[in-house]
């Protein structure tokens, strides 16, 4: 079973999730990676969902974001709630970025897309297509829930069953805690850390690095600002365990 992102009810539930943890320990690091784009301003958000990340990126940096997704319900929410002069939303099919030429974007991100993808071959096909459209020297960031943090209770979600060991590609549920509603259950897949590195290498990326931040990596002043801005300080295991992994790679110059 796979999460049906194309269904309206799923798109609306995901929209209601408070992604403060993803912002603090995920997107912050992805944006750092994209702040190093060489040359042009066009960057790609592959699997943009309701546009939260693309919108924030456009608000915080002088970049033009091409945000793509295969779900029209997700894109409807994005266009209604997060239209932005620097963000261009597109629907794609069959993992193909046919409207983008080779070497034509200067940075790319895939946030929480591969944990939703049921086959390693498909993940590699997406990476290969992203590699095709990236310009030489351009950075690529992947953000996913951390496969070594299954069963750990983080403040806004739990990924997998406590005590269970997951096999390569095994189905794995994730419980997103929604404000004043029942948890949203996502049907993810378990991809070990090393798989990302192997696939990135195979499609031709270089300088591959993995980041695994916890709250201890966030400067205290910045953390206090986040808490004040979001009126949230109920942190849990993310103090000591990384909820997410971030891969950084570069297309060979
Ligand atoms: C968990 S949501 C993440 C949305 C957004 N990146 C974020 O972090 O808020 C995953 C999104 O990826 C999209 N997606 C998954 N596989 C895809 C594929 N092969 N091609 C295009 N979109 C895909 C889904 O439709 C869904 O909107």
XYZ file of N, CA and C in Angstrom, residues 114-201:
264
model
N 11.117 10.413 -1.738
C 11.611 9.041 -1.917
C 11.063 8.080 -0.860
N 10.776 8.568 0.355
C 10.138 7.662 1.336
C 8.730 7.258 0.889
N 8.167 8.017 -0.054
C 6.841 7.665 -0.588
C 6.922 6.825 -1.848
N 8.118 6.498 -2.262
C 8.304 5.817 -3.549
C 8.594 4.344 -3.293
N 7.833 3.473 -3.951
C 7.872 2.053 -3.572
C 8.993 1.260 -4.235
N 9.656 1.826 -5.242
C 10.721 1.024 -5.852
C 12.008 1.819 -6.008
N 13.098 1.103 -5.794
C 14.430 1.706 -5.902
C 14.687 2.158 -7.348
N 14.166 1.389 -8.305
C 14.363 1.746 -9.721
C 13.705 3.091 -10.016
N 12.530 3.297 -9.393
C 11.838 4.566 -9.651
C 12.600 5.739 -9.010
N 13.125 5.512 -7.815
C 13.909 6.572 -7.164
C 15.091 6.943 -8.067
N 15.737 5.917 -8.607
C 16.893 6.196 -9.459
C 16.476 6.920 -10.750
N 15.316 6.556 -11.284
C 14.842 7.225 -12.499
C 14.608 8.724 -12.228
N 14.037 9.017 -11.047
C 13.809 10.442 -10.697
C 15.149 11.162 -10.542
N 16.094 10.515 -9.829
C 17.417 11.148 -9.651
C 18.088 11.391 -11.000
N 17.936 10.432 -11.915
C 18.588 10.575 -13.235
C 17.988 11.759 -14.001
N 16.666 11.914 -13.878
C 15.999 13.022 -14.580
C 16.415 14.374 -13.970
N 16.558 14.390 -12.652
C 17.010 15.626 -11.991
C 18.451 15.933 -12.403
N 19.282 14.899 -12.454
C 20.678 15.076 -12.869
C 20.726 15.648 -14.298
N 19.852 15.175 -15.160
C 19.823 15.661 -16.556
C 19.574 17.164 -16.625
N 18.588 17.650 -15.827
C 18.210 19.066 -15.974
C 19.133 20.009 -15.199
N 19.907 19.460 -14.250
C 20.809 20.330 -13.471
C 21.990 20.785 -14.325
N 22.424 22.017 -14.069
C 23.622 22.530 -14.742
C 24.861 21.952 -14.057
N 25.968 21.788 -14.791
C 27.198 21.320 -14.159
C 27.576 22.214 -12.960
N 27.944 21.595 -11.849
C 28.325 22.337 -10.643
C 27.142 22.672 -9.736
N 25.918 22.340 -10.175
C 24.727 22.719 -9.401
C 24.483 21.739 -8.240
N 24.038 22.271 -7.085
C 23.798 21.414 -5.933
C 22.418 20.754 -5.955
N 22.362 19.586 -5.340
C 21.108 18.832 -5.227
C 20.950 18.401 -3.766
N 19.762 18.615 -3.193
C 19.501 18.235 -1.795
C 18.323 17.262 -1.735
N 18.523 16.188 -0.979
C 17.438 15.223 -0.722
C 17.154 15.284 0.778
N 15.865 15.359 1.116
C 15.465 15.352 2.534
C 14.416 14.261 2.719
N 14.648 13.384 3.701
C 13.689 12.314 3.998
C 13.700 12.033 5.497
N 12.706 11.293 5.989
C 12.764 10.871 7.389
C 13.918 9.878 7.542
N 14.571 9.912 8.704
C 15.806 9.147 8.895
C 15.491 7.663 9.103
N 16.098 6.789 8.266
C 15.776 5.359 8.395
C 16.299 4.734 9.692
N 17.257 5.403 10.350
C 17.774 4.838 11.610
C 17.012 5.367 12.824
N 15.998 6.194 12.603
C 15.239 6.759 13.737
C 13.825 6.200 13.788
N 13.644 4.974 13.297
C 12.295 4.396 13.333
C 11.893 4.123 14.784
N 10.615 4.298 15.069
C 10.068 3.998 16.391
C 10.293 5.098 17.424
N 11.056 6.121 17.075
C 11.360 7.187 18.045
C 10.236 8.234 18.018
N 9.815 8.650 19.211
C 8.695 9.605 19.300
C 9.251 11.026 19.195
N 9.088 11.630 18.023
C 9.470 13.032 17.842
C 8.250 13.907 18.145
N 8.486 15.213 18.252
C 7.383 16.059 18.743
C 6.178 16.059 17.805
N 6.392 15.952 16.498
C 5.243 16.064 15.590
C 4.964 14.793 14.790
N 5.806 13.758 14.949
C 5.543 12.517 14.201
C 6.309 11.335 14.784
N 5.898 10.151 14.397
C 6.677 8.926 14.653
C 6.718 8.134 13.354
N 7.916 7.666 13.052
C 8.158 6.982 11.787
C 8.449 5.518 12.119
N 7.508 4.622 11.862
C 7.721 3.197 12.127
C 7.349 2.791 13.546
N 7.311 1.476 13.731
C 6.868 0.881 15.000
C 8.084 0.719 15.929
N 7.959 1.105 17.217
C 9.102 0.962 18.137
C 9.573 -0.484 18.205
N 10.884 -0.679 18.174
C 11.464 -2.007 18.338
C 11.507 -2.841 17.069
N 10.819 -2.401 16.015
C 10.794 -3.202 14.775
C 11.999 -2.860 13.897
N 12.600 -3.897 13.330
C 13.710 -3.684 12.376
C 13.134 -3.796 10.971
N 13.313 -2.788 10.157
C 12.747 -2.771 8.803
C 13.784 -3.221 7.782
N 13.293 -3.967 6.783
C 14.185 -4.440 5.717
C 14.209 -3.418 4.573
N 15.178 -3.582 3.699
C 15.335 -2.735 2.515
C 14.013 -2.680 1.708
N 13.449 -1.498 1.576
C 12.243 -1.337 0.756
C 10.947 -1.772 1.426
N 11.020 -2.177 2.695
C 9.807 -2.669 3.377
C 8.811 -1.522 3.612
N 7.519 -1.869 3.542
C 6.477 -0.871 3.835
C 6.607 -0.442 5.299
N 6.438 0.839 5.569
C 6.636 1.372 6.922
C 5.639 2.507 7.122
N 4.883 2.433 8.202
C 3.911 3.511 8.420
C 4.568 4.671 9.174
N 3.980 5.846 8.965
C 4.435 7.043 9.678
C 3.200 7.751 10.216
N 3.263 8.186 11.493
C 2.120 8.838 12.120
C 2.427 10.325 12.267
N 1.724 11.158 11.501
C 1.888 12.610 11.631
C 0.842 13.103 12.623
N 1.275 13.821 13.662
C 0.329 14.339 14.655
C -0.265 15.649 14.127
N -1.566 15.649 13.897
C -2.233 16.847 13.385
C -2.889 17.582 14.545
N -2.884 18.926 14.523
C -3.519 19.668 15.598
C -5.025 19.375 15.679
N -5.478 18.971 16.878
C -6.901 18.737 17.164
C -7.566 17.777 16.174
N -6.814 16.818 15.669
C -7.387 15.795 14.786
C -6.666 14.484 15.066
N -7.217 13.416 14.511
C -6.505 12.135 14.609
C -5.225 12.192 13.792
N -4.262 11.333 14.156
C -3.016 11.277 13.386
C -3.317 10.964 11.919
N -2.482 11.525 11.054
C -2.528 11.134 9.640
C -1.519 9.998 9.468
N -1.950 8.902 8.877
C -1.038 7.769 8.707
C -0.529 7.741 7.264
N 0.782 7.838 7.139
C 1.396 7.769 5.807
C 1.950 6.370 5.586
N 1.900 5.929 4.352
C 2.422 4.602 4.007
C 3.733 4.789 3.258
N 4.818 4.727 4.021
C 6.150 4.996 3.480
C 6.869 3.691 3.160
N 8.111 3.843 2.717
C 8.967 2.689 2.440
C 10.323 2.931 3.094
N 10.932 1.836 3.536
C 12.170 1.944 4.299
C 13.383 1.839 3.372
N 14.077 2.953 3.204
C 15.275 2.971 2.361
C 16.490 3.273 3.220
N 17.426 2.309 3.339
C 18.598 2.541 4.185
C 19.447 3.714 3.682
N 20.168 4.282 4.624
C 20.984 5.470 4.346
C 21.908 5.270 3.142
N 22.554 4.122 3.088
C 23.551 3.886 2.045
C 22.937 3.794 0.649
N 21.624 3.461 0.568
C 20.998 3.363 -0.753
C 21.047 4.710 -1.482
N 20.806 5.784 -0.725
C 20.793 7.114 -1.350
C 22.163 7.408 -1.979
N 23.212 7.129 -1.201
C 24.573 7.402 -1.693
C 24.862 6.584 -2.962
N 24.498 5.308 -2.891
C 24.761 4.424 -4.033
C 24.050 4.921 -5.301
N 22.763 5.275 -5.162
C 22.010 5.715 -6.350
C 22.528 7.060 -6.866
N 22.875 7.947 -5.936
C 23.408 9.257 -6.358
C 24.693 9.060 -7.158
N 25.558 8.163 -6.656
C 26.818 7.877 -7.367
C 26.538 7.287 -8.740
